[in-house]
Structures are given as structure tokens and as C-alpha cells.
Short mmCIF file of C-alpha atoms in Angstrom, two decimals:
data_model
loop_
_atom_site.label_atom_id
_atom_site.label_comp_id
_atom_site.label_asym_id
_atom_site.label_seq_id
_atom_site.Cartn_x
_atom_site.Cartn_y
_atom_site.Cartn_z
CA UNK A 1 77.00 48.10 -135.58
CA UNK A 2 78.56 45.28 -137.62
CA UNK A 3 81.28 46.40 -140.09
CA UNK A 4 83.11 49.63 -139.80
CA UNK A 5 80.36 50.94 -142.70
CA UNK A 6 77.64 50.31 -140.92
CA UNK A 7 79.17 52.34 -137.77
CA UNK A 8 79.79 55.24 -140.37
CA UNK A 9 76.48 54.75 -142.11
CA UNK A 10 75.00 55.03 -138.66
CA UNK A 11 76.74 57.77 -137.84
CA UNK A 12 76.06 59.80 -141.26
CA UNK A 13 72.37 59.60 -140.63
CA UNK A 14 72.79 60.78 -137.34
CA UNK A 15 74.35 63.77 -138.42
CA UNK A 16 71.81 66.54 -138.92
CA UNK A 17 70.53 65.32 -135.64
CA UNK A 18 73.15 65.48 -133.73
CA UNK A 19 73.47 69.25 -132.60
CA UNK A 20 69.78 68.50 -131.06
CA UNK A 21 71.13 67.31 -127.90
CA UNK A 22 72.20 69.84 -125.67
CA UNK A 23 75.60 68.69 -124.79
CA UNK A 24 76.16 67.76 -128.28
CA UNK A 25 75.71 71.33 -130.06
CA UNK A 26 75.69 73.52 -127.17
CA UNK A 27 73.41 76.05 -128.71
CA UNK A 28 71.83 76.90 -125.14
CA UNK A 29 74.90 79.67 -123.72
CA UNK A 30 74.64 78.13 -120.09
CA UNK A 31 75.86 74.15 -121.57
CA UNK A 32 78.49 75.94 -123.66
CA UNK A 33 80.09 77.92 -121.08
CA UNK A 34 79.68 74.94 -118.49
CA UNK A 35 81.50 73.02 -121.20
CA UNK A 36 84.01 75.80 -121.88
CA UNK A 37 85.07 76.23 -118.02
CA UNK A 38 85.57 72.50 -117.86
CA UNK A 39 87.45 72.02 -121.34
CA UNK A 40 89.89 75.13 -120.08
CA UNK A 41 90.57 73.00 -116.63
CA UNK A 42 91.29 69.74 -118.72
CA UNK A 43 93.71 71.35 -121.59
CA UNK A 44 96.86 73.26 -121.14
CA UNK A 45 96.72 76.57 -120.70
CA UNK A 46 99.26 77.71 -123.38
CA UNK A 47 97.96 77.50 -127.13
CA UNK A 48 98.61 73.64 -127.26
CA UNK A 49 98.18 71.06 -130.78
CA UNK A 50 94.97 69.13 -129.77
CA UNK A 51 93.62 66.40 -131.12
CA UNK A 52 89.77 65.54 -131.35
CA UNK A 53 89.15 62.12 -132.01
CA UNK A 54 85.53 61.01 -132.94
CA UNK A 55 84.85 64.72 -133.17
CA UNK A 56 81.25 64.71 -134.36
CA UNK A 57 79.96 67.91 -135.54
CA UNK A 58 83.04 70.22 -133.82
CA UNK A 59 81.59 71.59 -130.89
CA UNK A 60 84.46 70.48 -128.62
CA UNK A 61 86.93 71.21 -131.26
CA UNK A 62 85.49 74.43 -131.37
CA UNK A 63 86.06 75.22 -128.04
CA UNK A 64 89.60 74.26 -127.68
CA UNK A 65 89.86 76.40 -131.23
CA UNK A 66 88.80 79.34 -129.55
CA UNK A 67 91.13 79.03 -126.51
CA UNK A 68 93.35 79.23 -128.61
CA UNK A 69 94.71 75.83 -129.38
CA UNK A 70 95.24 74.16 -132.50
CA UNK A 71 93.19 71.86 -133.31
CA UNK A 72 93.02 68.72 -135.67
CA UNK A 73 89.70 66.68 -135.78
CA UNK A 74 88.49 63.43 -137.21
CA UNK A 75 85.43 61.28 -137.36
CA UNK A 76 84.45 58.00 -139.66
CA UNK A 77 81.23 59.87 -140.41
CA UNK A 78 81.85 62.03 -143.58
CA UNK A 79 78.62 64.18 -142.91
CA UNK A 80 80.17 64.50 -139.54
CA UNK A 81 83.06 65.87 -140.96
CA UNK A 82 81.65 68.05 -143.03
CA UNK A 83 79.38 69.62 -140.27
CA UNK A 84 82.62 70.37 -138.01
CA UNK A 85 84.47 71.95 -140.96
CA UNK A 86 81.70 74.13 -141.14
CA UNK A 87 81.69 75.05 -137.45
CA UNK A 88 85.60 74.84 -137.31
CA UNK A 89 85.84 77.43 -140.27
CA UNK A 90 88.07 80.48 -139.90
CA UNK A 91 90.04 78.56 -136.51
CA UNK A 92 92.81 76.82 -138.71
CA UNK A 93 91.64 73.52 -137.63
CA UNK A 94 92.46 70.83 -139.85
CA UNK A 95 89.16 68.26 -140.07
CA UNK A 96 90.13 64.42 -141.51
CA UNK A 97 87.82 61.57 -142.24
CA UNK A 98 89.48 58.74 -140.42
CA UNK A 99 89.16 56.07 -137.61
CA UNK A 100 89.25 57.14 -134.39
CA UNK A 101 91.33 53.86 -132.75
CA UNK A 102 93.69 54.51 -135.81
CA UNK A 103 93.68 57.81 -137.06
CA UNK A 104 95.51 58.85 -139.81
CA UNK A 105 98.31 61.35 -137.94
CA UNK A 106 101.65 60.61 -137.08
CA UNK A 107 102.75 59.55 -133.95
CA UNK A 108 104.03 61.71 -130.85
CA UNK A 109 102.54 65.17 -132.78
CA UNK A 110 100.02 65.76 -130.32
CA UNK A 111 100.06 67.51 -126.83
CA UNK A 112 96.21 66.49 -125.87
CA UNK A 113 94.70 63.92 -127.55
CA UNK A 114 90.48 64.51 -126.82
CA UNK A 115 88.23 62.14 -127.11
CA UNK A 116 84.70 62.31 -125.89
CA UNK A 117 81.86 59.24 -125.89
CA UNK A 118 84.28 57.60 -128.44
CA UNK A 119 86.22 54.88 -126.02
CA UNK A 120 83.53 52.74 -125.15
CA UNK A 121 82.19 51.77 -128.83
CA UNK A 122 85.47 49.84 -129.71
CA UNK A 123 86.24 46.74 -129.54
CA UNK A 124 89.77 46.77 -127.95
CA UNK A 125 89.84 49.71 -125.56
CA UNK A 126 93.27 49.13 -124.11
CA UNK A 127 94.93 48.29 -126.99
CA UNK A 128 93.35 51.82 -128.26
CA UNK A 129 94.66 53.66 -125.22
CA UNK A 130 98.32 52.37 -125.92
CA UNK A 131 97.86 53.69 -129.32
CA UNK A 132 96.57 56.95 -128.28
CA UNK A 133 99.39 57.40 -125.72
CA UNK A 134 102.09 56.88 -128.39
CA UNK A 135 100.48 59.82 -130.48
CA UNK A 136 101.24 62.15 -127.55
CA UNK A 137 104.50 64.12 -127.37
CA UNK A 138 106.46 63.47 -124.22
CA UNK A 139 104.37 65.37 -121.55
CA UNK A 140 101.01 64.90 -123.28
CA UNK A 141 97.88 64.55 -121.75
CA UNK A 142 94.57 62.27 -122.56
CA UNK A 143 91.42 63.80 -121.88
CA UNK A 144 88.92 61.23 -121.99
CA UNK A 145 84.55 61.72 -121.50
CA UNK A 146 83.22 58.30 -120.94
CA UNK A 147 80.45 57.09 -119.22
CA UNK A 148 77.91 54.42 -118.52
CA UNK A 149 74.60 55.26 -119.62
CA UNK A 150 71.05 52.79 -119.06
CA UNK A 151 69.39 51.50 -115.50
CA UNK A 152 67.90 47.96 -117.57
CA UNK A 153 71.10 47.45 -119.94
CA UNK A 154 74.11 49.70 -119.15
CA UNK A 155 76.32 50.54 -122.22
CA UNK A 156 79.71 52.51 -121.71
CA UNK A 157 82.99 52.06 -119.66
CA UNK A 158 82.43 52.85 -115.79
CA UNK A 159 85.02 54.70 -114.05
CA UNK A 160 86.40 51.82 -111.49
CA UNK A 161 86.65 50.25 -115.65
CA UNK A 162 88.75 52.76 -117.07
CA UNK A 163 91.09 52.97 -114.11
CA UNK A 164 91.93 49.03 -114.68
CA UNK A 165 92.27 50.06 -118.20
CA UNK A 166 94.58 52.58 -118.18
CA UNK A 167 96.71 51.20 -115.08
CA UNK A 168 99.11 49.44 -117.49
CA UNK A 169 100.22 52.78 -119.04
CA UNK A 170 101.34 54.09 -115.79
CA UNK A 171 101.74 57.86 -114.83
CA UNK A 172 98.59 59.89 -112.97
CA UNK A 173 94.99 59.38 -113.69
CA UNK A 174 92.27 62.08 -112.43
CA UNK A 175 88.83 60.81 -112.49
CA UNK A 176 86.39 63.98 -112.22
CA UNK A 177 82.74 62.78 -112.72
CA UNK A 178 80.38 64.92 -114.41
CA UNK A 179 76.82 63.51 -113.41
CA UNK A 180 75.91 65.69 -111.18
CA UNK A 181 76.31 68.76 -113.17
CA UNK A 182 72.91 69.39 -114.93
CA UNK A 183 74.47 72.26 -116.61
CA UNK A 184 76.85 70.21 -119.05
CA UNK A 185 74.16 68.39 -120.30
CA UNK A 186 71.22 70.54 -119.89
CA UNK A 187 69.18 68.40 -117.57
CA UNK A 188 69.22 66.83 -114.94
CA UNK A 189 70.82 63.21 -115.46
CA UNK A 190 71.64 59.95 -113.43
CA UNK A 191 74.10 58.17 -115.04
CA UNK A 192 77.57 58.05 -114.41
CA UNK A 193 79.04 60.52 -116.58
CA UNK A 194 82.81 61.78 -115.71
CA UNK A 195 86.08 63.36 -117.17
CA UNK A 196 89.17 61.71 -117.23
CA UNK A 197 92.48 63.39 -117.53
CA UNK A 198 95.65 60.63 -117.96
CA UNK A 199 99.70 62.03 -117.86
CA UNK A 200 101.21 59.18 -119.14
CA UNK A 201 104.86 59.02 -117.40
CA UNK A 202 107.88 60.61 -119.18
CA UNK A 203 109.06 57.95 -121.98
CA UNK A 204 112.26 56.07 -120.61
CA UNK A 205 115.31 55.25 -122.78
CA UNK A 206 114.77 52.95 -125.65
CA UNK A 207 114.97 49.00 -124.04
CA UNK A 208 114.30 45.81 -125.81
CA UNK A 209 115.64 42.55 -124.86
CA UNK A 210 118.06 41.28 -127.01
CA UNK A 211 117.71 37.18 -127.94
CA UNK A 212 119.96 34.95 -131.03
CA UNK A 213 118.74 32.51 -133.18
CA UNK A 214 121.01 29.78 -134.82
CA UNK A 215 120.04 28.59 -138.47
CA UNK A 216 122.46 25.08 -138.85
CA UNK A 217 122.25 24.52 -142.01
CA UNK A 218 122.53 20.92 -143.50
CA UNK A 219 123.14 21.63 -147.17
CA UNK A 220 119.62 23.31 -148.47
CA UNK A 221 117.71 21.89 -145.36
CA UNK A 222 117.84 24.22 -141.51
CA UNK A 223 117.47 22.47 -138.11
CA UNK A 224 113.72 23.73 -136.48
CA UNK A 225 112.43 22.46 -133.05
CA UNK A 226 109.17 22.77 -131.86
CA UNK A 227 108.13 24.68 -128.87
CA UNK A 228 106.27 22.84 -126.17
CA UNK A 229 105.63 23.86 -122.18
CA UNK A 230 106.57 27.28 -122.66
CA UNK A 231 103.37 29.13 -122.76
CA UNK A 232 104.22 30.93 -125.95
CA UNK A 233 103.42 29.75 -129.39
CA UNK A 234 103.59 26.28 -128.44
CA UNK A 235 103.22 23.83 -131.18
CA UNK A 236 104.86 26.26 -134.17
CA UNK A 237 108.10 25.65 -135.08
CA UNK A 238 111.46 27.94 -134.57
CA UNK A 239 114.86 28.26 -134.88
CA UNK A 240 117.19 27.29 -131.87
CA UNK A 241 116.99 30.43 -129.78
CA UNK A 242 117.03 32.27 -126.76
CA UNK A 243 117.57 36.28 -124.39
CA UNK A 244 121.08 37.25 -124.13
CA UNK A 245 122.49 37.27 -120.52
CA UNK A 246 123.94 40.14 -118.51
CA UNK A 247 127.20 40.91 -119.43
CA UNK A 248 126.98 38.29 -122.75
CA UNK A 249 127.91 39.64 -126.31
CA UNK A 250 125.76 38.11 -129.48
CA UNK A 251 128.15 35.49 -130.53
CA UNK A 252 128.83 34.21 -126.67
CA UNK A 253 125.19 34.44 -126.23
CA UNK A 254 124.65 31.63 -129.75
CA UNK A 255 127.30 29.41 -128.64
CA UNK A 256 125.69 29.06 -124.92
CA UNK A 257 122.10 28.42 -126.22
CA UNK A 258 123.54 26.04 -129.22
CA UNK A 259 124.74 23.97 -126.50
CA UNK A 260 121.78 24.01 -123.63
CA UNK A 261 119.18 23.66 -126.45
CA UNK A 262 121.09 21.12 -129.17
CA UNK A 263 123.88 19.94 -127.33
CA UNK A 264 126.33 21.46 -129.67
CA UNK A 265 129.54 22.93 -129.51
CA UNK A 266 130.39 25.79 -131.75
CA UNK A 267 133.13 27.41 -131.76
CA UNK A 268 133.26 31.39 -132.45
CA UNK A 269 134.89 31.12 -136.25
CA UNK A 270 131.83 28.52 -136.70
CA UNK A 271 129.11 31.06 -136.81
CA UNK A 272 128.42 34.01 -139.03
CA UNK A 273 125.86 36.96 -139.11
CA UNK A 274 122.94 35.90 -140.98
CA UNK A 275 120.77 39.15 -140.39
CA UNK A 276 119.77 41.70 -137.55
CA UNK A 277 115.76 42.24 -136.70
CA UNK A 278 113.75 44.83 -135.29
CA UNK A 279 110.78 42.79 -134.04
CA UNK A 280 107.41 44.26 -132.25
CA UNK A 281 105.06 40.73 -131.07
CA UNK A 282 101.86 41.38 -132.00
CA UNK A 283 100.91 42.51 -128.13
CA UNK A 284 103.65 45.02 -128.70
CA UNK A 285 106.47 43.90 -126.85
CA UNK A 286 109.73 44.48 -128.71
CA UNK A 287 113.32 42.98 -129.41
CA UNK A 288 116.49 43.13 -131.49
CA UNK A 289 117.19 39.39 -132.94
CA UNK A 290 120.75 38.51 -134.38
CA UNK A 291 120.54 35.23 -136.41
CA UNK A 292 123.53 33.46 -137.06
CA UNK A 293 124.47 30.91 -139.48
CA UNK A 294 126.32 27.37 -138.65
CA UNK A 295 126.92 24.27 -140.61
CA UNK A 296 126.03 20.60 -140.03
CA UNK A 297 128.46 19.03 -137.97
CA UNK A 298 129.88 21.96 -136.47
CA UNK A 299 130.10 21.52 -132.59
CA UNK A 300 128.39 17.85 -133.10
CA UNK A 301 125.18 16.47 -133.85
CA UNK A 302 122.73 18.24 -132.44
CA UNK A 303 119.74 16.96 -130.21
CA UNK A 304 116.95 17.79 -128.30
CA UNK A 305 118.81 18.99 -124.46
CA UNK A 306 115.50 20.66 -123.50
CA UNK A 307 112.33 18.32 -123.99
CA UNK A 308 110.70 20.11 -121.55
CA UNK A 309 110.30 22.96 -124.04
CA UNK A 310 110.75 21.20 -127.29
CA UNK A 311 108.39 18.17 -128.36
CA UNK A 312 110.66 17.81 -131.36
CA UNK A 313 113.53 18.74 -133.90
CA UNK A 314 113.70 18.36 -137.51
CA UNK A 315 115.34 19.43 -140.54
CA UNK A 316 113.16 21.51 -143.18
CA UNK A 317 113.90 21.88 -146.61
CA UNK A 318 114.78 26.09 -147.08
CA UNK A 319 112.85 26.57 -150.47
CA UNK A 320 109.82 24.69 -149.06
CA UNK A 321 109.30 25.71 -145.63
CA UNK A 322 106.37 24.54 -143.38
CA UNK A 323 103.51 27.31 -142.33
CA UNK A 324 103.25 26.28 -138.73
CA UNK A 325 106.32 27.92 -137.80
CA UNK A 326 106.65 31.22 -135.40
CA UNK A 327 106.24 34.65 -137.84
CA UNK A 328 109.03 36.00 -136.34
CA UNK A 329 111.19 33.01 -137.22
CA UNK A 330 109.96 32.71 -140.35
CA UNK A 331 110.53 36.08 -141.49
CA UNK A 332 114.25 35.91 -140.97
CA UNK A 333 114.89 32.85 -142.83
CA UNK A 334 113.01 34.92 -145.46
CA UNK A 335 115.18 37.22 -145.14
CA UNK A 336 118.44 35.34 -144.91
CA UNK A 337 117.23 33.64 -147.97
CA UNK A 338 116.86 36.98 -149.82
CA UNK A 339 120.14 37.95 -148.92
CA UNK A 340 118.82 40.65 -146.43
CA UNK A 341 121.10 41.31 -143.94
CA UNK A 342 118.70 43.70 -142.23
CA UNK A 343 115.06 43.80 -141.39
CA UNK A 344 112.43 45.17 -139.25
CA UNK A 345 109.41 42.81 -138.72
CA UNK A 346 106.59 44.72 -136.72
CA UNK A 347 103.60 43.44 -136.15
CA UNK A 348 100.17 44.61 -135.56
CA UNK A 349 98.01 44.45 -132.64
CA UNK A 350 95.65 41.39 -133.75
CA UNK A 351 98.14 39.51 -135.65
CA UNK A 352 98.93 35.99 -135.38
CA UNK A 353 101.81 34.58 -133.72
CA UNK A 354 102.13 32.17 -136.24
CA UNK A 355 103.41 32.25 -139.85
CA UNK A 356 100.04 33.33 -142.25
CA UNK A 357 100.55 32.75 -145.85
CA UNK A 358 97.54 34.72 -146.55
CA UNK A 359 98.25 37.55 -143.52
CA UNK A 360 99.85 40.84 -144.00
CA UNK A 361 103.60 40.83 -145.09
CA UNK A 362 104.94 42.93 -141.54
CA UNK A 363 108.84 42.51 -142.93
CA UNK A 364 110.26 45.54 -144.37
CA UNK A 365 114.20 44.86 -145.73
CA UNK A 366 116.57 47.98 -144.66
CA UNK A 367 119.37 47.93 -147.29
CA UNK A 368 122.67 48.44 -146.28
CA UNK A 369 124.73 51.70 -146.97
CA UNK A 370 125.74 51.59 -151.02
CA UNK A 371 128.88 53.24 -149.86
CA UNK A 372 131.31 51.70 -147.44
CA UNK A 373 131.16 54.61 -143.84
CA UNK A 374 128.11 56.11 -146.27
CA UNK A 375 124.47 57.22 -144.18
CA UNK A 376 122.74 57.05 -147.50
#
């Protein structure tokens, strides 16, 4: 398929097909109860919130309904949606229209998220497994049905795959394969089809790394460098920055990098708090920046100390800044400009590194308390 409408155009012809195949309706008893024993092994076995992503007509949602979990369902296809709300009725199961790599529920609601045949179509599967890992509560399970299907042309995700796949998300994996049971698809089949179950470790204590970023300020113009030999966004333009050390405090943390990167010396009544930043790069990493103001000729004139990572500085007029600077950067002069002392800048999986004019705004301002010890 193209375009996400041609996937649910696709889809919403295929639906009053769909229950034809025998693992897909399970009208004969003997694939619904070899589905049934297999969906009890994979879920919890206390009345659990599950979540059925690309849930066709509902006949796994079904299931899980009538073992007694709760169940919330989605698919693109709105004739597939309508078709499960049919077979869901009278179960409580709440049915959306919605994306299955994004759907629209909150995160960390669910304790299974289920997905079946659904992993393989998209076109980022592990950034789709992070985000279906952060919609689990904190002992949550995925329960993933993949396979790879065709002897001339192969489509799907192979086991020995998926285990690469989900490896970066840590915790236990349990690959059970499924081929050789002719019972859960009512024939006799020789691809490999299999079941797997992921327990993503227990979450850990909120960590980010912690870095400062100096904005010297030369009447209406700020000092920029430009990053070179660092592997990351080389060739954009940022602020004089850096990580915070062990044992270093914000302000001690500025002065150092002011004077490895620009050869200046400030001294600690020379800088002030611009802003604080929540930032999330757009392969998810995250990190708390503190940008501090200086002013020209504080600490000396500044200069390139690290040509091995900078190419070159400059100064850049604040009401006219360049576009081939770092987003990140970018956003918190924005901000300073605004008079925002406090931001969160997140970006999406996909998004450039780079400052887009014509991208998606990712800053959100966070104004301060109105009353002084206030948490309104």
C-alpha cells in the first residue's frame, strides 16, 4: 500500500472477507479452542486491561473478552471496526478507529498489549515496539503473532528478526512457533508462523543527562559555533554547550565549557538563568538543558579552543536567526526570546535534527507559578 488510505481502503474491502479464513473468524470449534488454549497461556490469568491492536473483525478480542479481560480494540479499517463491535457486543469492549503504530490511548494503561499479523506491515518496526512498550503498565506483557509467509518472495518478520528487534528493550523474550500446529490455522501450513511473548524489564528511576548551553550575547546579536567531527548534527549551528560532570552543579558546569570551548572566563555573578528544557532527540534519547545568559566581554573574547569539533563561530543577529541551526538550540533561544523561562521540546520519532521552518512546532512553554510557593 502507498498512503495510510490506501492501507485502510485495502483493508475495508477486505472486510466481509475476512472471517473466511479459518484462523481469522474461527467459525470451525476445533481453530477456536486451539486459539483459546493458546491466547489463555499468553495473557494473564487474572481479568487483565488488554489491548488489541490491528484487531480486524474481533475474533482475538473476543477471546480475551470472554476470559474475562477487558478489552480495548482498534483497527484503521472502519468496516473492520464495525465488524468487531458487532462480535465484541455485550463484553464491554471498547472498539476505536485508529493506527495501530500510534493508537489513540494513553500511555502505560495497558497490561497486554496484542497484536497479531500487524508488526510486519510497518515501516519502522522497532521504533513501533518502543512505542508499544511505553503503553504497558510496569509489569506488562507484549504478545506478538508474526510470521514469514511465501517460498518465491517471503513477506513478514522471521523469528531470529524479531529477537534483534526487540533486544534493545531488554527484559525476557519467549519465542513459541506456531507452524506446526494445523489446528490454529485449520490446515496444514509451512511457513514460519510463531507467538511471541516480551516482559519488558521493570522501568528504572527517571535518568537523563544533564548538559548547559551559554547564549553571550553581543547587544541584539548571540555567539553560535558550528559543529564539525562529532558525529552528531554536524554542519548546523549551536550554542556553546556541553554534559555536566560528576559531582558539577549547572553554573560550575557553564563556566568549565565557556572556557574549553571559547576560551572564556566567566565568573559565577556573570551568568544568569535564561530557561530550563525538557528535551526528547528525535531517536528518543532525553535531557534536561539549563541555558544561561552572558555578555560580550565577560571572561574575554571568545574563540574557537576546540576546532576539532567546531569548523567555525559567529555572531547571529537574535530577531533574524539562520535555519541551519540544531532544533534543540533553536528552540531555546525561542524561548529565551519569548521570555519563557521554561519549556519542554519533545520531539518525534522521524523528526529532523535540524531547525524546520515548515516542521512541526515540538516546544510547548510551561508558565511559571502566578503565585510566589503557588502549584497552580
Amino acid at each position: 500500500m502507498s498512503t495510510e488510505t490506501d492501507n485502510r481502503d485495502f483493508w475495508d474491502g477486505e472486510a466481509d472477507r475476512f472471517d473466511d479464513e479459518p484462523d481469522h473468524g474461527l467459525r470451525d470449534p476445533r481453530v477456536r479452542d486451539a486459539w483459546a488454549i493458546r491466547l489463555r497461556s499468553w495473557l494473564p490469568g487474572t481479568p487483565s486491561d488488554v489491548l488489541d491492536l490491528g484487531c480486524g473483525t474481533g475474533s482475538l478480542a473476543l477471546l480475551a473478552a470472554e476470559a474475562g479481560h477487558r478489552i480495548t480494540a482498534v483497527d484503521s479499517s472502519t468496516k473492520m471496526v464495525a465488524r468487531a463491535e458487532e462480535k465484541l457486543a455485550g463484553t464491554g469492549a471498547r472498539v476505536l478507529v485508529g493506527d495501530a503504530a500510534r493508537p489513540p490511548v494513553g500511555p502505560a494503561g495497558f497490561d497486554v498489549v496484542l497484536v497479531r499479523h500487524v508488526l510486519w506491515t510497518l515501516p519502522d518496526p522497532a521504533a513501533v515496539l518502543r512505542h508499544w512498550v511505553g503503553l504497558l503498565r510496569p509489569g506488562g506483557r507484549l504478545v506478538l503473532v508474526e510470521g514469514r509467509w511465501g517460498a518465491i518472495s517471503p513477506v513478514g518478520i522471521g523469528a531470529a528478526e524479531l529477537v534483534e528487534l526487540t533486544a534493545p528493550l531488554g527484559g525476557r523474550l519467549v519465542i513459541e512457533q506456531l507452524g506446526h500446529d494445523a489446528a490454529l490455522w485449520g490446515r496444514e501450513v509451512e511457513d514460519e508462523r510463531y507467538a511471541a511473548v516480551l516482559r519488558p524489564p521493570a522501568p528504572q528511576r527517571h535518568k537523563e543527562i544533564v548538559d548547559v548551553h551559554l547564549l553571550l550575547l553581543r547587544g541584539d546579536e548571540v555567539l553560535l559555533a558550528r559543529r564539525s567531527g562529532t558525529g552528531y548534527a554536524d554542519g548546523l549551528l549551536h550554542a556553546p554547550s556541553g554534559h555536566l560532570e560528576d559531582g558539577e552543579d549547572v553554573r560550575s558546569g557553564m563556566i568549565r565549557e565557556a572556557r574549553e570551548e571559547i576560551g572564556i572566563e566567566l565568573a559565577p555573578e556573570e551568568l544568569a538563568v535564561a530557561l530550563v528544557m525538557q528535551h526528547r532527540a528525535p531517536d528518543g534519547a532525553a535531557r534536561i538543558g539549563w541555558f544561561f545568559t552572558a555578555e560580550y566581554g565577560s571572561g574575554g573574547e571568545p574563540v574557537n579552543r576546540e576546532p576539532d569539533k567546531c569548523s567555525e563561530l559567529g555572531w547571529y543577529p537574535l530577531d533574524a536567526l539562520p535555519d541551519d541551526m540544531v532544533a534543540y538550540c533553536r528552540a531555546g533561544i525561542d524561548a529565551y526570546r519569548g521570555g519563557q523561562p521554561f519549556l519542554l521540546h519533545l520531539h518525534e520519532s522521524g523528526d529532523p535534527i535540524a531547525h524546520d521552518p515548515a516542521g512541526s512546532g515540538r516546544a510547548v512553554p510551561l508558565p511559571p507559578s502566578a503565585v510566589p510557593g503557588s502549584r497552580i
